[in-house]
């Protein structure tokens, strides 16, 4: 098992999870984060820290395989993020918006650290 970041992170990109990760396995896109599944040690400390409830075990649903592959793909090309940064100013407004992937996902890398 590993943990994955799901579509709830899109346009929210809270980084409370990054702050508690003991192995620095988060990678930053322009408008969301991903977890590198080969680096995650399955400790689960990140899951309860996410205000958007965007972090799930890869066994959590039928859609988990999609998110596992997306996390793996983008963790390979996005920069590593090892410290907490400010969330976007409108993150709270996006937190409970459903179905964000099709219209709002960006493959553009973030800045990392």
PDB file of C-alpha atoms in Angstrom, residues 5-111:
ATOM      1  CA  UNK A   5      -3.054  12.525  -3.837  1.00  0.00           C
ATOM      2  CA  UNK A   6      -6.447  12.726  -5.535  1.00  0.00           C
ATOM      3  CA  UNK A   7      -8.375  15.350  -7.450  1.00  0.00           C
ATOM      4  CA  UNK A   8      -9.511  17.127  -4.270  1.00  0.00           C
ATOM      5  CA  UNK A   9      -6.023  18.699  -4.171  1.00  0.00           C
ATOM      6  CA  UNK A  10      -6.455  20.441  -7.523  1.00  0.00           C
ATOM      7  CA  UNK A  11      -6.513  24.241  -7.102  1.00  0.00           C
ATOM      8  CA  UNK A  12      -6.200  23.855  -3.310  1.00  0.00           C
ATOM      9  CA  UNK A  13      -2.612  22.641  -2.969  1.00  0.00           C
ATOM     10  CA  UNK A  14      -2.451  22.877   0.800  1.00  0.00           C
ATOM     11  CA  UNK A  15       0.975  21.692   1.901  1.00  0.00           C
ATOM     12  CA  UNK A  16       0.307  20.711   5.505  1.00  0.00           C
ATOM     13  CA  UNK A  17       1.021  17.138   4.351  1.00  0.00           C
ATOM     14  CA  UNK A  18       4.480  18.058   3.076  1.00  0.00           C
ATOM     15  CA  UNK A  19       5.455  19.468   6.444  1.00  0.00           C
ATOM     16  CA  UNK A  20       4.897  16.125   8.235  1.00  0.00           C
ATOM     17  CA  UNK A  21       6.281  13.733   5.610  1.00  0.00           C
ATOM     18  CA  UNK A  22       9.367  11.979   7.033  1.00  0.00           C
ATOM     19  CA  UNK A  23      10.713  10.937   3.609  1.00  0.00           C
ATOM     20  CA  UNK A  24      10.036  14.000   1.424  1.00  0.00           C
ATOM     21  CA  UNK A  25       8.021  12.101  -1.190  1.00  0.00           C
ATOM     22  CA  UNK A  26       5.807  15.008  -2.321  1.00  0.00           C
ATOM     23  CA  UNK A  27       6.213  16.620  -5.726  1.00  0.00           C
ATOM     24  CA  UNK A  28       4.720  19.920  -6.802  1.00  0.00           C
ATOM     25  CA  UNK A  29       2.668  20.730  -9.847  1.00  0.00           C
ATOM     26  CA  UNK A  30       1.296  24.128 -10.739  1.00  0.00           C
ATOM     27  CA  UNK A  31      -2.003  23.477  -8.975  1.00  0.00           C
ATOM     28  CA  UNK A  32      -1.693  20.204  -7.044  1.00  0.00           C
ATOM     29  CA  UNK A  33       0.755  17.880  -5.330  1.00  0.00           C
ATOM     30  CA  UNK A  34       1.519  14.203  -5.908  1.00  0.00           C
ATOM     31  CA  UNK A  35       3.202  11.502  -3.841  1.00  0.00           C
ATOM     32  CA  UNK A  36       5.922   9.345  -5.368  1.00  0.00           C
ATOM     33  CA  UNK A  37       4.585   5.842  -4.662  1.00  0.00           C
ATOM     34  CA  UNK A  38       8.046   4.260  -4.677  1.00  0.00           C
ATOM     35  CA  UNK A  39       9.288   6.711  -2.038  1.00  0.00           C
ATOM     36  CA  UNK A  40       6.239   6.688   0.255  1.00  0.00           C
ATOM     37  CA  UNK A  41       6.805   4.496   3.325  1.00  0.00           C
ATOM     38  CA  UNK A  42       3.079   4.088   3.997  1.00  0.00           C
ATOM     39  CA  UNK A  43       3.263   5.760   7.405  1.00  0.00           C
ATOM     40  CA  UNK A  44       0.002   7.635   6.852  1.00  0.00           C
ATOM     41  CA  UNK A  45       0.943  10.789   8.760  1.00  0.00           C
ATOM     42  CA  UNK A  46       0.070  12.962   5.757  1.00  0.00           C
ATOM     43  CA  UNK A  47      -3.518  11.757   5.339  1.00  0.00           C
ATOM     44  CA  UNK A  48      -5.094  13.445   8.396  1.00  0.00           C
ATOM     45  CA  UNK A  49      -3.143  16.671   7.764  1.00  0.00           C
ATOM     46  CA  UNK A  50      -4.844  17.431   4.437  1.00  0.00           C
ATOM     47  CA  UNK A  51      -7.605  20.045   4.844  1.00  0.00           C
ATOM     48  CA  UNK A  52      -9.116  18.994   1.495  1.00  0.00           C
ATOM     49  CA  UNK A  53      -9.172  15.262   2.359  1.00  0.00           C
ATOM     50  CA  UNK A  54      -7.237  14.670  -0.870  1.00  0.00           C
ATOM     51  CA  UNK A  55      -4.818  11.994   0.373  1.00  0.00           C
ATOM     52  CA  UNK A  56      -6.034   8.405   0.281  1.00  0.00           C
ATOM     53  CA  UNK A  57      -4.539   4.918   0.526  1.00  0.00           C
ATOM     54  CA  UNK A  58      -4.091   3.431  -2.932  1.00  0.00           C
ATOM     55  CA  UNK A  59      -6.540   0.701  -1.917  1.00  0.00           C
ATOM     56  CA  UNK A  60      -9.337   3.124  -1.016  1.00  0.00           C
ATOM     57  CA  UNK A  61     -11.529   2.972  -4.124  1.00  0.00           C
ATOM     58  CA  UNK A  62     -11.933   1.726  -7.649  1.00  0.00           C
ATOM     59  CA  UNK A  63     -10.433   5.009  -8.846  1.00  0.00           C
ATOM     60  CA  UNK A  64      -7.289   4.502  -6.774  1.00  0.00           C
ATOM     61  CA  UNK A  65      -5.411   2.881  -9.673  1.00  0.00           C
ATOM     62  CA  UNK A  66      -5.950   5.998 -11.820  1.00  0.00           C
ATOM     63  CA  UNK A  67      -4.566   8.213  -9.056  1.00  0.00           C
ATOM     64  CA  UNK A  68      -1.678   5.864  -8.344  1.00  0.00           C
ATOM     65  CA  UNK A  69      -0.585   6.073 -11.974  1.00  0.00           C
ATOM     66  CA  UNK A  70      -1.046   9.848 -12.123  1.00  0.00           C
ATOM     67  CA  UNK A  71       0.972  10.296  -8.914  1.00  0.00           C
ATOM     68  CA  UNK A  72       3.732   8.050 -10.275  1.00  0.00           C
ATOM     69  CA  UNK A  73       3.856   9.798 -13.651  1.00  0.00           C
ATOM     70  CA  UNK A  74       4.041  13.345 -12.329  1.00  0.00           C
ATOM     71  CA  UNK A  75       6.346  12.560  -9.387  1.00  0.00           C
ATOM     72  CA  UNK A  76       8.905  11.596 -12.020  1.00  0.00           C
ATOM     73  CA  UNK A  77       8.770  14.983 -13.761  1.00  0.00           C
ATOM     74  CA  UNK A  78       7.655  17.547 -11.172  1.00  0.00           C
ATOM     75  CA  UNK A  79      10.099  19.062  -8.656  1.00  0.00           C
ATOM     76  CA  UNK A  80      10.333  17.781  -5.093  1.00  0.00           C
ATOM     77  CA  UNK A  81       8.717  19.874  -2.370  1.00  0.00           C
ATOM     78  CA  UNK A  82      10.047  19.320   1.150  1.00  0.00           C
ATOM     79  CA  UNK A  83       8.627  22.248   3.084  1.00  0.00           C
ATOM     80  CA  UNK A  84       5.267  23.847   3.661  1.00  0.00           C
ATOM     81  CA  UNK A  85       4.392  26.768   1.411  1.00  0.00           C
ATOM     82  CA  UNK A  86       1.375  29.053   1.346  1.00  0.00           C
ATOM     83  CA  UNK A  87      -1.757  27.651  -0.252  1.00  0.00           C
ATOM     84  CA  UNK A  88      -3.261  29.608  -3.143  1.00  0.00           C
ATOM     85  CA  UNK A  89      -5.323  32.595  -1.949  1.00  0.00           C
ATOM     86  CA  UNK A  90      -8.534  30.988  -3.268  1.00  0.00           C
ATOM     87  CA  UNK A  91      -7.819  27.459  -1.977  1.00  0.00           C
ATOM     88  CA  UNK A  92     -10.701  27.454   0.493  1.00  0.00           C
ATOM     89  CA  UNK A  93     -13.141  28.367  -2.284  1.00  0.00           C
ATOM     90  CA  UNK A  94     -11.983  25.338  -4.311  1.00  0.00           C
ATOM     91  CA  UNK A  95     -11.814  22.867  -1.407  1.00  0.00           C
ATOM     92  CA  UNK A  96     -15.261  21.317  -1.839  1.00  0.00           C
ATOM     93  CA  UNK A  97     -15.673  21.702  -5.603  1.00  0.00           C
ATOM     94  CA  UNK A  98     -16.256  18.259  -7.183  1.00  0.00           C
ATOM     95  CA  UNK A  99     -14.956  16.919 -10.484  1.00  0.00           C
ATOM     96  CA  UNK A 100     -12.009  19.279 -10.874  1.00  0.00           C
ATOM     97  CA  UNK A 101      -9.712  17.019 -12.890  1.00  0.00           C
ATOM     98  CA  UNK A 102     -11.203  17.403 -16.386  1.00  0.00           C
ATOM     99  CA  UNK A 103     -11.357  21.187 -16.358  1.00  0.00           C
ATOM    100  CA  UNK A 104      -8.688  22.280 -13.922  1.00  0.00           C
ATOM    101  CA  UNK A 105      -5.786  19.806 -13.745  1.00  0.00           C
ATOM    102  CA  UNK A 106      -2.505  21.303 -14.937  1.00  0.00           C
ATOM    103  CA  UNK A 107       0.459  19.158 -15.980  1.00  0.00           C
ATOM    104  CA  UNK A 108       2.746  22.183 -15.594  1.00  0.00           C
ATOM    105  CA  UNK A 109       5.398  21.695 -12.906  1.00  0.00           C
ATOM    106  CA  UNK A 110       5.444  23.805  -9.766  1.00  0.00           C
ATOM    107  CA  UNK A 111       8.548  25.464  -8.362  1.00  0.00           C
TER     108      UNK A 111
END
